Amino acid sequence: MAPPDLPLLERDREQAVLSAVIGELRSGRPALVTVTGEPGLGQNELLRWAADQARKRRVHVLSARATPAEHELRYGVVAQLLASHDRDLASRLFVTSQRPGGLPGLNHLLTACRDRPALLVVHDVQWLDPASLRWLEALVRRLPRAPVALLTSTTGTAIDRPEWSVGTPLTGLASTIELALPPLTAGGVAAAVRAVCGFGDPAFTESLAETTRGVPAIVHEVLRRFARTGRAPRAEHVEHLRALTAEVVGDHAARALSELRDPVAVDVLRALAVCGDLLDFPLVCTLVGPHPVPETRLRATLRASGLLTGRGGSLGEHDGVVRARILEEMPADARADLYARAARLAQRVAVADQGIAELLLQARPVGEPWAVDTLRRGFTAALRSGRRDRATAYLARALDEPLPAGERARVELQLASVQMVTAPAAAERRLHGLVRSADTREGLRSQAVDLCLLGGDTRAVRLARPAAPGTLRTAAAARAPAGAVPRSGQRLDPIDADNDAITGERDELIALLRVARFLRHDESCLDVHPAPPLPEHSSSPAVAGVRAWEHAVAGVHLEASRQLARAAFAPDPSGRPPLVTPRLFACRALFLTDDGDEAEAHLATLLNEAHRQRAAIAIAHVLAVRADLHIRHGRPDAAARDLAAAEAELPLARLHPLFVPYWASLNLVADLLNGRADRAREVAARPVPSLAEECATSAYLLFARGVLARSEDDPHRARAFFRACGRWMLHYGCVNPAVLPWRSLAAEAAHALGDDEEALRLSREELRLAARWGTRSALGRAELGLAVVIGENRAEHFRAAVATLSESPARTAYTRAVLELASAESAEAERRTTLALTSRAAPTAGDIAPGRLAGLPQGAPAPTAVPPGRGTPALHGAAPRVRQRPKAGWPALSPAEHETAVLAARGLGNREIAAALSVTTRAVELRLSGVYRKLRIRGRDELRALSHGPEGG
């Protein structure tokens, strides 16, 4: 059990004042002391302590307590005061008719106090009945003539305010003191914890002080209940402490509510619980209806109960708990009606949209157009502030209002676009309902399927069942108005409109079905019909976008693919709203046609459109595709920023398994290019869902893992990953090497392992397919891959690759081609120098002058700088070198060090070198340290100078 003086913590000053008043009272000096403060701060406990101290000093103590139940009982408090002094007089107060100016028992009490000082203690004077109030005011006026002290407590605002407040001339020469009690400080709360539960963690004490606001009554009760659980005051129990605090605050609110006897005050309190923060107190009172109670009296009554604070008439700090306790006893229908009336009033006085939307969440349907408009504006505002759960609640509430069919479908679609991130299963159910029931002319079915594909649901498009071409005219005629007969040679406009709408929807659904087939190749299932081919002649931008992608992945019709991708962004001739997924695939087709700048502009348009529509899932996918573009164009920093923004919109935990491999591959490659090899390895080792292994995007993750293995000089694993990537790409019909150049990288791995036959086969196959496709990027990468693995004329092949890639956006591949060309030219120069020296030594000894070899230059030959496994095979019949390579200088550098040194000498930074060589920045630093040590130089300036000398040149 808590010690009895626990509520008097940090009340030393007040106790000292009361002790002084009692001491002066025994000397015949009267006093008037008022202890005030919010409910629960310990006013009544302080009065009880003062009464005990007075009794110990042999002061006569008379005490009484005013209550809301006795507010209308005449002389209720006076009877309690006089009961111990004159029981017969106290009992007669309730039956004696009141005479004008009569103050029963007052003179008798003052006469008795002349012989013995008296302390009158009155608790909660805010509930004084009017007769007792006048009696006490008369006593106060007579205080200077008697050794009597009046000690009262109040919550600060009485219903009928006493006139003995500080500074009034009513008290005369008597000492008048007002003690305002503050809440407990953090130190006081910590002392309370030590007194009840022992020493507590700082986090526990801080949480208790925050949730209880330092109110001693609440602190005492919370600690008492917490001590009963037997738990220690530790940080791990903070959540349980918060729950206990909410329970105690609710109990205090329920107790205060039960003490309110005025039904008008109860109704006003409920109205305040509904909209007290949105409307002023006078407006809140109008929700109750006509009543005879003045506003000032209502306000005073509610403040006296402790349920209303002095800040303009609100419900205090613990609004949520107090509101719930106030409203929980109302019938559900009455509560919903009160919220509806409050929403109407708030709408009339132009309250902010989100405030009205909060009221409408709990209200019954109001059946007025402004309700739906307000909820939709509140939805937009909530999304803007990042409150997605609240935004979905607003739109779900809007669906409870009566809406036209088309408007209801649009609200359903908007709600599903947000629920795709917060509640994917609910969004899919909602979208499937739209796919089955939405009107064709609105384009909502296609938009619903498009949204499903962004969420990874490939089944929705099969639910739509695209109409067959032969049924279009029949279906349109069935929708024509009854009795509408066309004239000779004239067609009905409604039928034509419906026919165009059905045709447009059919084309869009076929295009989306082809996308679903590409994402997840499940046509082997018996209950899945094969995807129909795209219409040959269609004006639908969706068909154009998907056809551009299909041409691009097949590696045929370059110019047609480029034109179709551009057509995907043209407005639909029939005015149908544009779809997101086909345009994303059109952007990816533009990647492959080397029109990256144009694709980036279209992606910016898509991103702005998605932001306007507050479609988080569309924003995330657009950012991911733009990150892919940044990686292809050698901008890994920008790719990392876009990927981080995409994950902020769509967390990885909510990402559909079909897209997990694609996003993981982008993160892996971006981390690797940015020098974060450890993070790249973590991404590569992260398990993927089982469903992700059944989709086309798995090839991207296999390719990225192969790139990681290649950067770690592990050709065995690299070739395995690139082969698996190729099998998966071919399974989904991806032949174009511009999508993923897996053949050339698998060829390099095979060449490093000594399998030159496979390396040449794969390289030549990629070169043939790249030439058929015709873009500079694909052809340059294929030429570079062939140059790496071929044994003859390597420098010529590298020069061809550099020339091709110099006009392409593939800057990373171009940098690598330049490096490889420099290494090949260095090897070629070394080979020619060796052959020249050998040819001079070939004649007979008689042809050589004495000392000829001794007079040869002693400088080191040019470095080889060819990566391991990539060197030019020794020419048959070539003479051996004249002498051994020296241990110091350029020839002492390893191929990796030589590549790094060449780039550093050209002015590239460590991060740029790491991106070009696909290694970490730490690896670059280590390589440069080795270069400086072997070349016996001190930095980049000397390296740059040395690179132009006889050794480095």
JSON list of C-alpha atoms in Angstrom, two decimals, residues 229-319:
[
{"chain": "A", "resi": 229, "resn": "THR", "atom": "CA", "xyz": [0.82, -6.54, -10.71]},
{"chain": "A", "resi": 230, "resn": "GLY", "atom": "CA", "xyz": [4.12, -7.30, -8.98]},
{"chain": "A", "resi": 231, "resn": "ARG", "atom": "CA", "xyz": [6.17, -5.85, -11.81]},
{"chain": "A", "resi": 232, "resn": "ALA", "atom": "CA", "xyz": [9.29, -3.76, -11.36]},
{"chain": "A", "resi": 233, "resn": "PRO", "atom": "CA", "xyz": [9.30, -0.13, -12.59]},
{"chain": "A", "resi": 234, "resn": "ARG", "atom": "CA", "xyz": [11.44, -0.89, -15.61]},
{"chain": "A", "resi": 235, "resn": "ALA", "atom": "CA", "xyz": [11.49, 0.45, -19.15]},
{"chain": "A", "resi": 236, "resn": "GLU", "atom": "CA", "xyz": [10.07, -2.76, -20.60]},
{"chain": "A", "resi": 237, "resn": "HIS", "atom": "CA", "xyz": [6.83, -2.17, -18.70]},
{"chain": "A", "resi": 238, "resn": "VAL", "atom": "CA", "xyz": [6.16, 1.30, -20.08]},
{"chain": "A", "resi": 239, "resn": "GLU", "atom": "CA", "xyz": [3.40, 0.10, -22.40]},
{"chain": "A", "resi": 240, "resn": "HIS", "atom": "CA", "xyz": [1.60, -1.57, -19.51]},
{"chain": "A", "resi": 241, "resn": "LEU", "atom": "CA", "xyz": [2.01, 1.64, -17.51]},
{"chain": "A", "resi": 242, "resn": "ARG", "atom": "CA", "xyz": [0.42, 3.66, -20.32]},
{"chain": "A", "resi": 243, "resn": "ALA", "atom": "CA", "xyz": [-2.52, 1.28, -20.43]},
{"chain": "A", "resi": 244, "resn": "LEU", "atom": "CA", "xyz": [-3.00, 1.59, -16.67]},
{"chain": "A", "resi": 245, "resn": "THR", "atom": "CA", "xyz": [-2.85, 5.40, -16.92]},
{"chain": "A", "resi": 246, "resn": "ALA", "atom": "CA", "xyz": [-5.53, 5.45, -19.61]},
{"chain": "A", "resi": 247, "resn": "GLU", "atom": "CA", "xyz": [-7.69, 3.22, -17.43]},
{"chain": "A", "resi": 248, "resn": "VAL", "atom": "CA", "xyz": [-7.29, 5.45, -14.38]},
{"chain": "A", "resi": 249, "resn": "VAL", "atom": "CA", "xyz": [-7.98, 8.63, -16.36]},
{"chain": "A", "resi": 250, "resn": "GLY", "atom": "CA", "xyz": [-11.10, 7.02, -17.77]},
{"chain": "A", "resi": 251, "resn": "ASP", "atom": "CA", "xyz": [-12.29, 6.01, -14.32]},
{"chain": "A", "resi": 252, "resn": "HIS", "atom": "CA", "xyz": [-11.81, 9.57, -13.04]},
{"chain": "A", "resi": 253, "resn": "ALA", "atom": "CA", "xyz": [-13.76, 10.93, -16.00]},
{"chain": "A", "resi": 254, "resn": "ALA", "atom": "CA", "xyz": [-16.57, 8.41, -15.46]},
{"chain": "A", "resi": 255, "resn": "ARG", "atom": "CA", "xyz": [-16.75, 9.32, -11.77]},
{"chain": "A", "resi": 256, "resn": "ALA", "atom": "CA", "xyz": [-16.95, 13.02, -12.55]},
{"chain": "A", "resi": 257, "resn": "LEU", "atom": "CA", "xyz": [-19.60, 12.37, -15.19]},
{"chain": "A", "resi": 258, "resn": "SER", "atom": "CA", "xyz": [-21.71, 10.38, -12.75]},
{"chain": "A", "resi": 259, "resn": "GLU", "atom": "CA", "xyz": [-21.68, 13.32, -10.33]},
{"chain": "A", "resi": 260, "resn": "LEU", "atom": "CA", "xyz": [-23.24, 15.66, -12.89]},
{"chain": "A", "resi": 261, "resn": "ARG", "atom": "CA", "xyz": [-26.94, 15.97, -12.09]},
{"chain": "A", "resi": 262, "resn": "ASP", "atom": "CA", "xyz": [-27.90, 18.59, -14.64]},
{"chain": "A", "resi": 263, "resn": "PRO", "atom": "CA", "xyz": [-29.12, 16.82, -17.85]},
{"chain": "A", "resi": 264, "resn": "VAL", "atom": "CA", "xyz": [-28.37, 19.93, -19.93]},
{"chain": "A", "resi": 265, "resn": "ALA", "atom": "CA", "xyz": [-24.78, 19.93, -18.67]},
{"chain": "A", "resi": 266, "resn": "VAL", "atom": "CA", "xyz": [-24.46, 16.24, -19.57]},
{"chain": "A", "resi": 267, "resn": "ASP", "atom": "CA", "xyz": [-25.75, 16.91, -23.10]},
{"chain": "A", "resi": 268, "resn": "VAL", "atom": "CA", "xyz": [-23.37, 19.83, -23.54]},
{"chain": "A", "resi": 269, "resn": "LEU", "atom": "CA", "xyz": [-20.49, 17.69, -22.28]},
{"chain": "A", "resi": 270, "resn": "ARG", "atom": "CA", "xyz": [-21.31, 15.02, -24.88]},
{"chain": "A", "resi": 271, "resn": "ALA", "atom": "CA", "xyz": [-21.45, 17.65, -27.60]},
{"chain": "A", "resi": 272, "resn": "LEU", "atom": "CA", "xyz": [-18.06, 18.91, -26.43]},
{"chain": "A", "resi": 273, "resn": "ALA", "atom": "CA", "xyz": [-16.71, 15.36, -26.61]},
{"chain": "A", "resi": 274, "resn": "VAL", "atom": "CA", "xyz": [-17.83, 15.24, -30.24]},
{"chain": "A", "resi": 275, "resn": "CYS", "atom": "CA", "xyz": [-16.69, 18.62, -31.57]},
{"chain": "A", "resi": 276, "resn": "GLY", "atom": "CA", "xyz": [-15.26, 20.72, -28.76]},
{"chain": "A", "resi": 277, "resn": "ASP", "atom": "CA", "xyz": [-11.97, 21.29, -30.62]},
{"chain": "A", "resi": 278, "resn": "LEU", "atom": "CA", "xyz": [-13.70, 22.37, -33.83]},
{"chain": "A", "resi": 279, "resn": "LEU", "atom": "CA", "xyz": [-16.46, 24.67, -32.58]},
{"chain": "A", "resi": 280, "resn": "ASP", "atom": "CA", "xyz": [-16.64, 27.40, -29.98]},
{"chain": "A", "resi": 281, "resn": "PHE", "atom": "CA", "xyz": [-18.49, 26.73, -26.76]},
{"chain": "A", "resi": 282, "resn": "PRO", "atom": "CA", "xyz": [-21.57, 28.80, -27.75]},
{"chain": "A", "resi": 283, "resn": "LEU", "atom": "CA", "xyz": [-21.89, 26.85, -31.02]},
{"chain": "A", "resi": 284, "resn": "VAL", "atom": "CA", "xyz": [-21.51, 23.56, -29.16]},
{"chain": "A", "resi": 285, "resn": "CYS", "atom": "CA", "xyz": [-24.35, 24.57, -26.87]},
{"chain": "A", "resi": 286, "resn": "THR", "atom": "CA", "xyz": [-26.64, 25.03, -29.90]},
{"chain": "A", "resi": 287, "resn": "LEU", "atom": "CA", "xyz": [-26.33, 21.31, -30.67]},
{"chain": "A", "resi": 288, "resn": "VAL", "atom": "CA", "xyz": [-28.20, 20.57, -27.43]},
{"chain": "A", "resi": 289, "resn": "GLY", "atom": "CA", "xyz": [-31.19, 22.64, -28.52]},
{"chain": "A", "resi": 290, "resn": "PRO", "atom": "CA", "xyz": [-33.14, 25.29, -26.58]},
{"chain": "A", "resi": 291, "resn": "HIS", "atom": "CA", "xyz": [-32.60, 25.17, -22.81]},
{"chain": "A", "resi": 292, "resn": "PRO", "atom": "CA", "xyz": [-33.03, 27.62, -19.89]},
{"chain": "A", "resi": 293, "resn": "VAL", "atom": "CA", "xyz": [-29.52, 27.24, -18.42]},
{"chain": "A", "resi": 294, "resn": "PRO", "atom": "CA", "xyz": [-27.24, 30.24, -19.10]},
{"chain": "A", "resi": 295, "resn": "GLU", "atom": "CA", "xyz": [-23.98, 29.60, -20.91]},
{"chain": "A", "resi": 296, "resn": "THR", "atom": "CA", "xyz": [-21.89, 30.94, -18.03]},
{"chain": "A", "resi": 297, "resn": "ARG", "atom": "CA", "xyz": [-23.51, 28.55, -15.58]},
{"chain": "A", "resi": 298, "resn": "LEU", "atom": "CA", "xyz": [-23.00, 25.61, -17.93]},
{"chain": "A", "resi": 299, "resn": "ARG", "atom": "CA", "xyz": [-19.35, 26.48, -18.37]},
{"chain": "A", "resi": 300, "resn": "ALA", "atom": "CA", "xyz": [-18.86, 26.86, -14.61]},
{"chain": "A", "resi": 301, "resn": "THR", "atom": "CA", "xyz": [-20.60, 23.57, -13.88]},
{"chain": "A", "resi": 302, "resn": "LEU", "atom": "CA", "xyz": [-18.40, 21.67, -16.33]},
{"chain": "A", "resi": 303, "resn": "ARG", "atom": "CA", "xyz": [-15.23, 23.30, -15.06]},
{"chain": "A", "resi": 304, "resn": "ALA", "atom": "CA", "xyz": [-16.20, 22.51, -11.50]},
{"chain": "A", "resi": 305, "resn": "SER", "atom": "CA", "xyz": [-16.56, 18.86, -12.46]},
{"chain": "A", "resi": 306, "resn": "GLY", "atom": "CA", "xyz": [-12.95, 18.84, -13.67]},
{"chain": "A", "resi": 307, "resn": "LEU", "atom": "CA", "xyz": [-13.95, 17.61, -17.12]},
{"chain": "A", "resi": 308, "resn": "LEU", "atom": "CA", "xyz": [-13.50, 21.01, -18.72]},
{"chain": "A", "resi": 309, "resn": "THR", "atom": "CA", "xyz": [-10.29, 22.99, -18.63]},
{"chain": "A", "resi": 310, "resn": "GLY", "atom": "CA", "xyz": [-9.96, 26.73, -18.75]},
{"chain": "A", "resi": 311, "resn": "ARG", "atom": "CA", "xyz": [-8.47, 26.82, -22.27]},
{"chain": "A", "resi": 312, "resn": "GLY", "atom": "CA", "xyz": [-11.57, 28.01, -24.08]},
{"chain": "A", "resi": 313, "resn": "GLY", "atom": "CA", "xyz": [-13.70, 25.09, -23.02]},
{"chain": "A", "resi": 314, "resn": "SER", "atom": "CA", "xyz": [-11.88, 21.90, -24.10]},
{"chain": "A", "resi": 315, "resn": "LEU", "atom": "CA", "xyz": [-11.81, 18.49, -22.47]},
{"chain": "A", "resi": 316, "resn": "GLY", "atom": "CA", "xyz": [-8.30, 18.44, -21.04]},
{"chain": "A", "resi": 317, "resn": "GLU", "atom": "CA", "xyz": [-5.09, 16.69, -21.94]},
{"chain": "A", "resi": 318, "resn": "HIS", "atom": "CA", "xyz": [-6.34, 13.10, -22.13]},
{"chain": "A", "resi": 319, "resn": "ASP", "atom": "CA", "xyz": [-8.90, 13.92, -24.81]}
]
